[in-house]
Tab-separated table of N, CA and C in Angstrom:
chain	number	residue	atom	x	y	z
A	95	UNK	N	-37.018	-1.539	11.484
A	95	UNK	CA	-38.061	-0.714	10.937
A	95	UNK	C	-37.473	0.627	10.545
A	96	UNK	N	-37.776	1.088	9.350
A	96	UNK	CA	-37.297	2.377	8.881
A	96	UNK	C	-38.252	3.478	9.296
A	97	UNK	N	-37.693	4.580	9.677
A	97	UNK	CA	-38.499	5.715	10.103
A	97	UNK	C	-38.224	6.877	9.165
A	98	UNK	N	-39.268	7.508	8.706
A	98	UNK	CA	-39.114	8.687	7.860
A	98	UNK	C	-38.900	9.911	8.738
A	99	UNK	N	-37.946	10.764	8.331
A	99	UNK	CA	-37.750	11.984	9.125
A	99	UNK	C	-38.956	12.901	8.983
A	100	UNK	N	-39.272	13.620	10.044
A	100	UNK	CA	-40.411	14.532	10.007
A	100	UNK	C	-40.003	15.907	9.512
A	101	UNK	N	-38.720	16.200	9.546
A	101	UNK	CA	-38.239	17.489	9.071
A	101	UNK	C	-37.315	17.257	7.885
A	102	UNK	N	-37.278	18.202	6.958
A	102	UNK	CA	-36.337	18.051	5.853
A	102	UNK	C	-34.909	18.140	6.376
A	103	UNK	N	-33.966	17.439	5.733
A	103	UNK	CA	-32.582	17.499	6.202
A	103	UNK	C	-32.014	18.909	6.049
A	104	UNK	N	-31.100	19.235	6.914
A	104	UNK	CA	-30.450	20.541	6.844
A	104	UNK	C	-29.435	20.550	5.721
A	105	UNK	N	-29.316	21.675	5.062
A	105	UNK	CA	-28.318	21.818	4.010
A	105	UNK	C	-27.129	22.580	4.577
A	106	UNK	N	-25.953	22.122	4.230
A	106	UNK	CA	-24.740	22.795	4.698
A	106	UNK	C	-24.509	24.058	3.884
A	107	UNK	N	-24.172	25.113	4.558
A	107	UNK	CA	-23.830	26.364	3.875
A	107	UNK	C	-22.446	26.778	4.310
A	108	UNK	N	-21.766	27.499	3.444
A	108	UNK	CA	-20.416	27.919	3.776
A	108	UNK	C	-20.407	29.150	4.655
A	109	UNK	N	-21.465	29.954	4.607
A	109	UNK	CA	-21.534	31.124	5.471
A	109	UNK	C	-22.961	31.250	5.990
A	110	UNK	N	-23.150	31.133	7.303
A	110	UNK	CA	-24.502	31.205	7.845
A	110	UNK	C	-25.097	32.591	7.634
A	111	UNK	N	-26.403	32.620	7.470
A	111	UNK	CA	-27.099	33.888	7.293
A	111	UNK	C	-27.405	34.453	8.670
A	112	UNK	N	-26.987	35.712	8.934
A	112	UNK	CA	-27.267	36.282	10.248
A	112	UNK	C	-28.763	36.564	10.386
A	113	UNK	N	-29.272	36.557	11.613
A	113	UNK	CA	-30.680	36.867	11.812
A	113	UNK	C	-30.982	38.295	11.382
A	114	UNK	N	-32.227	38.526	11.014
A	114	UNK	CA	-32.631	39.868	10.577
A	114	UNK	C	-32.398	40.859	11.701
A	115	UNK	N	-31.836	42.006	11.359
A	115	UNK	CA	-31.596	43.058	12.330
A	115	UNK	C	-30.298	42.908	13.096
A	116	UNK	N	-29.583	41.823	12.906
A	116	UNK	CA	-28.320	41.630	13.611
A	116	UNK	C	-27.252	42.499	12.962
A	117	UNK	N	-26.337	43.052	13.766
A	117	UNK	CA	-25.271	43.863	13.172
A	117	UNK	C	-24.365	42.980	12.314
A	118	UNK	N	-23.959	43.524	11.201
A	118	UNK	CA	-23.099	42.757	10.308
A	118	UNK	C	-21.655	43.184	10.511
A	119	UNK	N	-20.799	42.205	10.568
A	119	UNK	CA	-19.369	42.472	10.715
A	119	UNK	C	-18.811	42.861	9.354
A	120	UNK	N	-17.808	43.718	9.355
A	120	UNK	CA	-17.214	44.057	8.059
A	120	UNK	C	-16.608	42.804	7.427
A	121	UNK	N	-16.862	42.660	6.171
A	121	UNK	CA	-16.370	41.450	5.497
A	121	UNK	C	-14.876	41.578	5.223
A	122	UNK	N	-14.184	40.496	5.465
A	122	UNK	CA	-12.748	40.455	5.197
A	122	UNK	C	-12.543	40.396	3.693
A	123	UNK	N	-11.460	40.962	3.195
A	123	UNK	CA	-11.222	40.882	1.767
A	123	UNK	C	-11.067	39.429	1.328
A	124	UNK	N	-11.732	39.093	0.250
A	124	UNK	CA	-11.661	37.724	-0.244
A	124	UNK	C	-10.325	37.496	-0.930
A	125	UNK	N	-9.745	36.326	-0.728
A	125	UNK	CA	-8.487	36.047	-1.410
A	125	UNK	C	-8.715	35.969	-2.917
A	126	UNK	N	-7.702	36.352	-3.642
A	126	UNK	CA	-7.812	36.317	-5.093
A	126	UNK	C	-7.926	34.878	-5.565
A	127	UNK	N	-8.802	34.682	-6.497
A	127	UNK	CA	-8.994	33.347	-7.059
A	127	UNK	C	-7.862	33.046	-8.034
A	128	UNK	N	-7.833	31.838	-8.489
A	128	UNK	CA	-6.858	31.422	-9.482
A	128	UNK	C	-7.375	31.786	-10.863
A	129	UNK	N	-6.545	32.415	-11.645
A	129	UNK	CA	-6.879	32.742	-13.031
A	129	UNK	C	-5.904	32.004	-13.934
A	130	UNK	N	-6.443	31.466	-15.033
A	130	UNK	CA	-5.613	30.694	-15.959
A	130	UNK	C	-5.910	31.150	-17.381
A	131	UNK	N	-4.843	31.316	-18.163
A	131	UNK	CA	-4.967	31.688	-19.573
A	131	UNK	C	-4.111	30.737	-20.391
A	132	UNK	N	-4.684	30.268	-21.487
A	132	UNK	CA	-3.966	29.345	-22.358
A	132	UNK	C	-3.503	30.070	-23.601
A	133	UNK	N	-2.300	29.749	-24.038
A	133	UNK	CA	-1.751	30.327	-25.256
A	133	UNK	C	-0.705	29.389	-25.842
A	134	UNK	N	0.042	29.876	-26.797
A	134	UNK	CA	1.112	29.104	-27.430
A	134	UNK	C	2.410	29.871	-27.302
A	135	UNK	N	3.498	29.143	-27.165
A	135	UNK	CA	4.835	29.725	-27.177
A	135	UNK	C	5.740	28.705	-27.858
A	136	UNK	N	6.018	28.932	-29.124
A	136	UNK	CA	6.809	27.969	-29.883
A	136	UNK	C	6.073	26.646	-29.969
A	137	UNK	N	6.752	25.575	-29.615
A	137	UNK	CA	6.143	24.241	-29.649
A	137	UNK	C	5.338	23.929	-28.396
A	138	UNK	N	5.314	24.835	-27.453
A	138	UNK	CA	4.670	24.592	-26.173
A	138	UNK	C	3.271	25.186	-26.103
A	139	UNK	N	2.384	24.449	-25.454
A	139	UNK	CA	1.119	25.031	-25.015
A	139	UNK	C	1.452	25.717	-23.701
A	140	UNK	N	1.154	26.994	-23.611
A	140	UNK	CA	1.511	27.797	-22.440
A	140	UNK	C	0.262	28.046	-21.610
A	141	UNK	N	0.336	27.716	-20.341
A	141	UNK	CA	-0.760	27.947	-19.416
A	141	UNK	C	-0.265	28.909	-18.347
A	142	UNK	N	-0.770	30.146	-18.398
A	142	UNK	CA	-0.364	31.173	-17.430
A	142	UNK	C	-1.304	31.126	-16.240
A	143	UNK	N	-0.713	31.047	-15.053
A	143	UNK	CA	-1.497	30.969	-13.826
A	143	UNK	C	-1.182	32.188	-12.964
A	144	UNK	N	-2.243	32.773	-12.395
A	144	UNK	CA	-2.034	33.889	-11.479
A	144	UNK	C	-3.061	33.802	-10.361
A	145	UNK	N	-2.708	34.348	-9.228
A	145	UNK	CA	-3.588	34.288	-8.066
A	145	UNK	C	-3.066	33.307	-7.037
A	146	UNK	N	-3.939	32.390	-6.606
A	146	UNK	CA	-3.606	31.453	-5.527
A	146	UNK	C	-3.822	30.024	-5.998
A	147	UNK	N	-2.796	29.197	-5.872
A	147	UNK	CA	-2.912	27.772	-6.163
A	147	UNK	C	-2.916	27.061	-4.818
A	148	UNK	N	-4.110	26.914	-4.272
A	148	UNK	CA	-4.281	26.379	-2.924
A	148	UNK	C	-5.337	25.272	-2.934
A	149	UNK	N	-5.644	24.752	-1.773
A	149	UNK	CA	-6.604	23.653	-1.656
A	149	UNK	C	-7.944	23.996	-2.304
A	150	UNK	N	-8.385	25.245	-2.186
A	150	UNK	CA	-9.693	25.600	-2.728
A	150	UNK	C	-9.679	25.860	-4.236
A	151	UNK	N	-8.516	25.957	-4.855
A	151	UNK	CA	-8.460	26.179	-6.307
A	151	UNK	C	-7.795	25.027	-7.059
A	152	UNK	N	-7.212	24.083	-6.346
A	152	UNK	CA	-6.445	23.017	-6.992
A	152	UNK	C	-7.314	22.106	-7.859
A	153	UNK	N	-8.538	21.838	-7.459
A	153	UNK	CA	-9.406	20.948	-8.239
A	153	UNK	C	-9.741	21.578	-9.587
A	154	UNK	N	-10.077	22.856	-9.583
A	154	UNK	CA	-10.376	23.556	-10.828
A	154	UNK	C	-9.133	23.634	-11.698
A	155	UNK	N	-8.000	23.911	-11.094
A	155	UNK	CA	-6.746	23.990	-11.848
A	155	UNK	C	-6.411	22.637	-12.463
A	156	UNK	N	-6.615	21.566	-11.719
A	156	UNK	CA	-6.324	20.229	-12.239
A	156	UNK	C	-7.187	19.926	-13.465
A	157	UNK	N	-8.459	20.289	-13.400
A	157	UNK	CA	-9.346	20.056	-14.545
A	157	UNK	C	-8.866	20.828	-15.768
A	158	UNK	N	-8.469	22.072	-15.584
A	158	UNK	CA	-7.989	22.890	-16.700
A	158	UNK	C	-6.683	22.331	-17.263
A	159	UNK	N	-5.790	21.924	-16.395
A	159	UNK	CA	-4.501	21.383	-16.844
A	159	UNK	C	-4.700	20.088	-17.617
A	160	UNK	N	-5.516	19.189	-17.083
A	160	UNK	CA	-5.747	17.915	-17.772
A	160	UNK	C	-6.435	18.129	-19.116
A	161	UNK	N	-7.377	19.046	-19.174
A	161	UNK	CA	-8.030	19.365	-20.442
A	161	UNK	C	-7.021	19.909	-21.436
A	162	UNK	N	-6.125	20.742	-20.979
A	162	UNK	CA	-5.092	21.308	-21.854
A	162	UNK	C	-4.170	20.216	-22.372
A	163	UNK	N	-3.796	19.278	-21.513
A	163	UNK	CA	-2.904	18.184	-21.932
A	163	UNK	C	-3.598	17.299	-22.964
A	164	UNK	N	-4.852	16.944	-22.692
A	164	UNK	CA	-5.564	16.015	-23.558
A	164	UNK	C	-5.980	16.660	-24.881
A	165	UNK	N	-6.481	17.886	-24.832
A	165	UNK	CA	-7.022	18.520	-26.030
A	165	UNK	C	-6.039	19.448	-26.735
A	166	UNK	N	-4.908	19.709	-26.129
A	166	UNK	CA	-3.930	20.621	-26.728
A	166	UNK	C	-3.327	20.047	-27.995
A	167	UNK	N	-2.827	20.917	-28.867
A	167	UNK	CA	-2.236	20.450	-30.119
A	167	UNK	C	-0.898	19.747	-29.927
A	168	UNK	N	-0.301	19.904	-28.764
A	168	UNK	CA	1.012	19.318	-28.508
A	168	UNK	C	1.058	18.809	-27.078
A	169	UNK	N	1.744	17.699	-26.818
A	169	UNK	CA	1.857	17.220	-25.441
A	169	UNK	C	2.916	17.975	-24.636
A	170	UNK	N	3.513	18.992	-25.233
A	170	UNK	CA	4.546	19.773	-24.557
A	170	UNK	C	3.877	20.963	-23.881
A	171	UNK	N	3.998	21.015	-22.556
A	171	UNK	CA	3.289	22.003	-21.758
A	171	UNK	C	4.268	22.850	-20.965
A	172	UNK	N	3.992	24.138	-20.922
A	172	UNK	CA	4.751	25.057	-20.074
A	172	UNK	C	3.760	25.764	-19.160
A	173	UNK	N	3.995	25.676	-17.859
A	173	UNK	CA	3.163	26.375	-16.887
A	173	UNK	C	3.913	27.604	-16.415
A	174	UNK	N	3.332	28.773	-16.665
A	174	UNK	CA	3.940	30.020	-16.204
A	174	UNK	C	3.413	30.297	-14.804
A	175	UNK	N	4.260	30.081	-13.814
A	175	UNK	CA	3.883	30.221	-12.407
A	175	UNK	C	4.289	31.573	-11.835
A	176	UNK	N	4.820	32.454	-12.660
A	176	UNK	CA	5.355	33.720	-12.156
A	176	UNK	C	4.272	34.634	-11.593
A	177	UNK	N	3.011	34.433	-11.962
A	177	UNK	CA	1.931	35.274	-11.452
A	177	UNK	C	1.253	34.735	-10.205
A	178	UNK	N	1.703	33.594	-9.711
A	178	UNK	CA	1.094	33.033	-8.509
A	178	UNK	C	1.598	33.750	-7.268
A	179	UNK	N	0.666	34.086	-6.392
A	179	UNK	CA	1.013	34.759	-5.146
A	179	UNK	C	1.225	33.772	-4.005
A	180	UNK	N	0.484	32.652	-4.050
A	180	UNK	CA	0.556	31.643	-2.996
A	180	UNK	C	0.441	30.263	-3.631
A	181	UNK	N	1.282	29.352	-3.180
A	181	UNK	CA	1.172	27.944	-3.559
A	181	UNK	C	1.296	27.142	-2.269
A	182	UNK	N	0.218	26.441	-1.908
A	182	UNK	CA	0.280	25.632	-0.695
A	182	UNK	C	0.629	24.188	-1.056
A	183	UNK	N	0.536	23.294	-0.082
A	183	UNK	CA	0.893	21.900	-0.280
A	183	UNK	C	0.036	21.248	-1.373
A	184	UNK	N	-1.247	21.592	-1.425
A	184	UNK	CA	-2.137	21.031	-2.450
A	184	UNK	C	-1.719	21.497	-3.843
A	185	UNK	N	-1.332	22.755	-3.952
A	185	UNK	CA	-0.866	23.277	-5.231
A	185	UNK	C	0.434	22.626	-5.669
A	186	UNK	N	1.346	22.435	-4.726
A	186	UNK	CA	2.616	21.777	-5.041
A	186	UNK	C	2.378	20.340	-5.475
A	187	UNK	N	1.443	19.667	-4.820
A	187	UNK	CA	1.103	18.292	-5.194
A	187	UNK	C	0.518	18.255	-6.608
A	188	UNK	N	-0.297	19.232	-6.941
A	188	UNK	CA	-0.873	19.300	-8.286
A	188	UNK	C	0.216	19.455	-9.349
A	189	UNK	N	1.233	20.232	-9.065
A	189	UNK	CA	2.323	20.407	-10.035
A	189	UNK	C	3.059	19.081	-10.265
A	190	UNK	N	3.236	18.304	-9.213
A	190	UNK	CA	3.869	16.993	-9.364
A	190	UNK	C	2.978	16.059	-10.173
A	191	UNK	N	1.676	16.072	-9.906
A	191	UNK	CA	0.738	15.252	-10.676
A	191	UNK	C	0.731	15.676	-12.142
A	192	UNK	N	0.864	16.969	-12.393
A	192	UNK	CA	0.899	17.472	-13.765
A	192	UNK	C	2.105	16.907	-14.502
A	193	UNK	N	3.242	16.850	-13.815
A	193	UNK	CA	4.448	16.295	-14.434
A	193	UNK	C	4.211	14.857	-14.870
A	194	UNK	N	3.593	14.055	-14.008
A	194	UNK	CA	3.309	12.662	-14.346
A	194	UNK	C	2.322	12.560	-15.514
A	195	UNK	N	1.307	13.424	-15.537
A	195	UNK	CA	0.308	13.382	-16.615
A	195	UNK	C	0.929	13.742	-17.955
A	196	UNK	N	1.802	14.738	-17.971
A	196	UNK	CA	2.461	15.136	-19.218
A	196	UNK	C	3.384	14.019	-19.698
A	197	UNK	N	4.111	13.409	-18.774
A	197	UNK	CA	4.991	12.298	-19.151
A	197	UNK	C	4.187	11.125	-19.701
A	198	UNK	N	3.031	10.859	-19.119
A	198	UNK	CA	2.173	9.774	-19.606
A	198	UNK	C	1.690	10.050	-21.029
A	199	UNK	N	1.543	11.326	-21.377
A	199	UNK	CA	1.138	11.712	-22.730
A	199	UNK	C	2.342	11.808	-23.663
A	200	UNK	N	3.515	11.366	-23.191
A	200	UNK	CA	4.772	11.399	-23.936
A	200	UNK	C	5.171	12.832	-24.315
A	201	UNK	N	4.926	13.727	-23.389
A	201	UNK	CA	5.279	15.121	-23.609
A	201	UNK	C	6.336	15.584	-22.633
A	202	UNK	N	6.562	16.871	-22.636
A	202	UNK	CA	7.516	17.483	-21.712
A	202	UNK	C	6.825	18.608	-20.964
A	203	UNK	N	7.266	18.828	-19.751
A	203	UNK	CA	6.727	19.892	-18.908
A	203	UNK	C	7.862	20.818	-18.509
A	204	UNK	N	7.606	22.102	-18.624
A	204	UNK	CA	8.527	23.106	-18.092
A	204	UNK	C	7.727	24.080	-17.261
A	205	UNK	N	8.288	24.445	-16.129
A	205	UNK	CA	7.669	25.386	-15.213
A	205	UNK	C	8.444	26.683	-15.274
A	206	UNK	N	7.745	27.768	-15.517
A	206	UNK	CA	8.389	29.087	-15.551
A	206	UNK	C	8.193	29.703	-14.172
A	207	UNK	N	9.282	29.805	-13.430
A	207	UNK	CA	9.230	30.316	-12.062
A	207	UNK	C	10.525	31.056	-11.765
A	208	UNK	N	10.492	32.390	-11.830
A	208	UNK	CA	11.692	33.155	-11.479
A	208	UNK	C	12.119	32.880	-10.038
A	209	UNK	N	13.349	33.182	-9.734
A	209	UNK	CA	13.910	32.885	-8.411
A	209	UNK	C	13.111	33.531	-7.283
A	210	UNK	N	12.528	34.694	-7.513
A	210	UNK	CA	11.794	35.409	-6.469
A	210	UNK	C	10.321	35.006	-6.370
A	211	UNK	N	9.832	34.168	-7.270
A	211	UNK	CA	8.411	33.798	-7.305
A	211	UNK	C	8.054	32.892	-6.129
A	212	UNK	N	6.901	33.132	-5.486
A	212	UNK	CA	6.475	32.268	-4.385
A	212	UNK	C	6.343	30.805	-4.797
A	213	UNK	N	6.019	30.553	-6.048
A	213	UNK	CA	5.861	29.169	-6.519
A	213	UNK	C	7.184	28.414	-6.476
A	214	UNK	N	8.275	29.121	-6.637
A	214	UNK	CA	9.600	28.462	-6.672
A	214	UNK	C	9.889	27.737	-5.365
A	215	UNK	N	9.500	28.337	-4.251
A	215	UNK	CA	9.741	27.730	-2.944
A	215	UNK	C	8.875	26.493	-2.713
A	216	UNK	N	7.748	26.404	-3.415
A	216	UNK	CA	6.830	25.287	-3.206
A	216	UNK	C	7.178	24.066	-4.049
A	217	UNK	N	8.085	24.219	-4.998
A	217	UNK	CA	8.398	23.110	-5.889
A	217	UNK	C	9.221	22.048	-5.183
A	218	UNK	N	8.877	20.823	-5.438
A	218	UNK	CA	9.643	19.732	-4.854
A	218	UNK	C	10.982	19.605	-5.571
A	219	UNK	N	11.904	18.994	-4.913
A	219	UNK	CA	13.225	18.766	-5.508
A	219	UNK	C	13.087	17.996	-6.821
A	220	UNK	N	12.072	17.156	-6.899
A	220	UNK	CA	11.820	16.340	-8.083
A	220	UNK	C	11.511	17.190	-9.318
A	221	UNK	N	10.916	18.367	-9.125
A	221	UNK	CA	10.503	19.213	-10.254
A	221	UNK	C	11.526	20.273	-10.646
A	222	UNK	N	12.577	20.442	-9.876
A	222	UNK	CA	13.509	21.535	-10.146
A	222	UNK	C	14.180	21.434	-11.514
A	223	UNK	N	14.317	20.232	-12.053
A	223	UNK	CA	14.932	20.110	-13.378
A	223	UNK	C	14.002	20.624	-14.480
A	224	UNK	N	12.737	20.862	-14.173
A	224	UNK	CA	11.760	21.356	-15.153
A	224	UNK	C	11.657	22.876	-15.165
A	225	UNK	N	12.359	23.557	-14.268
A	225	UNK	CA	12.159	24.995	-14.071
A	225	UNK	C	13.066	25.821	-14.971
A	226	UNK	N	12.465	26.856	-15.558
A	226	UNK	CA	13.223	27.878	-16.279
A	226	UNK	C	12.865	29.225	-15.649
A	227	UNK	N	13.755	30.181	-15.778
A	227	UNK	CA	13.559	31.495	-15.164
A	227	UNK	C	12.554	32.362	-15.923
A	228	UNK	N	12.632	32.296	-17.263
A	228	UNK	CA	11.813	33.191	-18.091
A	228	UNK	C	11.177	32.421	-19.239
A	229	UNK	N	10.102	32.959	-19.753
A	229	UNK	CA	9.425	32.347	-20.892
A	229	UNK	C	10.331	32.309	-22.117
A	230	UNK	N	11.214	33.280	-22.234
A	230	UNK	CA	12.118	33.348	-23.376
A	230	UNK	C	13.115	32.190	-23.412
A	231	UNK	N	13.290	31.498	-22.293
A	231	UNK	CA	14.210	30.361	-22.235
A	231	UNK	C	13.605	29.085	-22.814
A	232	UNK	N	12.307	29.054	-23.077
A	232	UNK	CA	11.652	27.842	-23.558
A	232	UNK	C	12.135	27.367	-24.927
A	233	UNK	N	12.321	28.228	-25.937
A	233	UNK	CA	12.734	27.705	-27.242
A	233	UNK	C	14.045	26.935	-27.196
A	234	UNK	N	14.899	27.255	-26.260
A	234	UNK	CA	16.159	26.533	-26.143
A	234	UNK	C	15.938	25.097	-25.697
A	235	UNK	N	14.812	24.853	-25.028
A	235	UNK	CA	14.534	23.543	-24.471
A	235	UNK	C	13.552	22.734	-25.308
A	236	UNK	N	12.881	23.388	-26.249
A	236	UNK	CA	11.824	22.708	-27.006
A	236	UNK	C	12.402	21.577	-27.834
A	237	UNK	N	11.807	20.409	-27.752
A	237	UNK	CA	12.305	19.282	-28.538
A	237	UNK	C	12.045	19.502	-30.021
A	238	UNK	N	12.976	19.063	-30.833
A	238	UNK	CA	12.811	19.204	-32.276
A	238	UNK	C	11.853	18.151	-32.813
A	239	UNK	N	11.788	17.026	-32.157
A	239	UNK	CA	10.863	15.969	-32.558
A	239	UNK	C	10.142	15.470	-31.325
A	240	UNK	N	9.100	14.740	-31.561
A	240	UNK	CA	8.367	14.152	-30.439
A	240	UNK	C	9.241	13.095	-29.784
A	241	UNK	N	9.013	12.825	-28.516
A	241	UNK	CA	9.792	11.767	-27.854
A	241	UNK	C	9.623	10.449	-28.611
A	242	UNK	N	10.677	9.680	-28.631
A	242	UNK	CA	10.613	8.431	-29.403
A	242	UNK	C	9.688	7.432	-28.730
A	243	UNK	N	9.033	6.666	-29.568
A	243	UNK	CA	8.136	5.620	-29.091
A	243	UNK	C	8.882	4.303	-29.181
A	244	UNK	N	9.106	3.623	-28.062
A	244	UNK	CA	9.890	2.385	-28.113
A	244	UNK	C	9.208	1.289	-28.950
A	245	UNK	N	7.944	1.430	-29.246
A	245	UNK	CA	7.244	0.410	-30.045
A	245	UNK	C	7.498	0.573	-31.537
A	246	UNK	N	8.022	1.753	-31.953
A	246	UNK	CA	8.281	1.996	-33.376
A	246	UNK	C	9.625	1.421	-33.777
A	247	UNK	N	9.745	0.944	-35.004
A	247	UNK	CA	11.037	0.417	-35.443
A	247	UNK	C	12.059	1.545	-35.567
A	248	UNK	N	13.297	1.218	-35.293
A	248	UNK	CA	14.373	2.199	-35.372
A	248	UNK	C	14.982	2.144	-36.778
A	249	UNK	N	15.122	3.319	-37.408
A	249	UNK	CA	15.706	3.376	-38.753
A	249	UNK	C	17.204	3.205	-38.641
A	250	UNK	N	17.763	2.359	-39.524
A	250	UNK	CA	19.216	2.139	-39.492
A	250	UNK	C	19.855	2.570	-40.784
């Protein structure tokens, strides 16, 4: 037999409301959110990231990155990580997933991460071949043609 609840279900909140008249504790400074800006640099779609690439921002970042890959004019993507202050395990995992997504689109990925950038320490050994120190280094790496499609006939 099914029973209907007599009270409405409780809704989860991220911060409980203190009772009226209760002393309020000083609020801790909120961590900086992730900010992303899209632009162009040569043949690359450039996505500049600043702030925190952590568990609470990785989902939004993934949506922006995938949208950029799918809707961008070129499958060649450069992520400028020099403005990131923190990259946790979730952020590092997202960068690896981004590499796979760009490769699936037959593009190339380059990560701009200077030696002193916090993002550099979070990169897996697998991604180190994609890293450049400065944005100015990208034109040297930009492909002159799109990656070859093995299904196309080869000109002889």
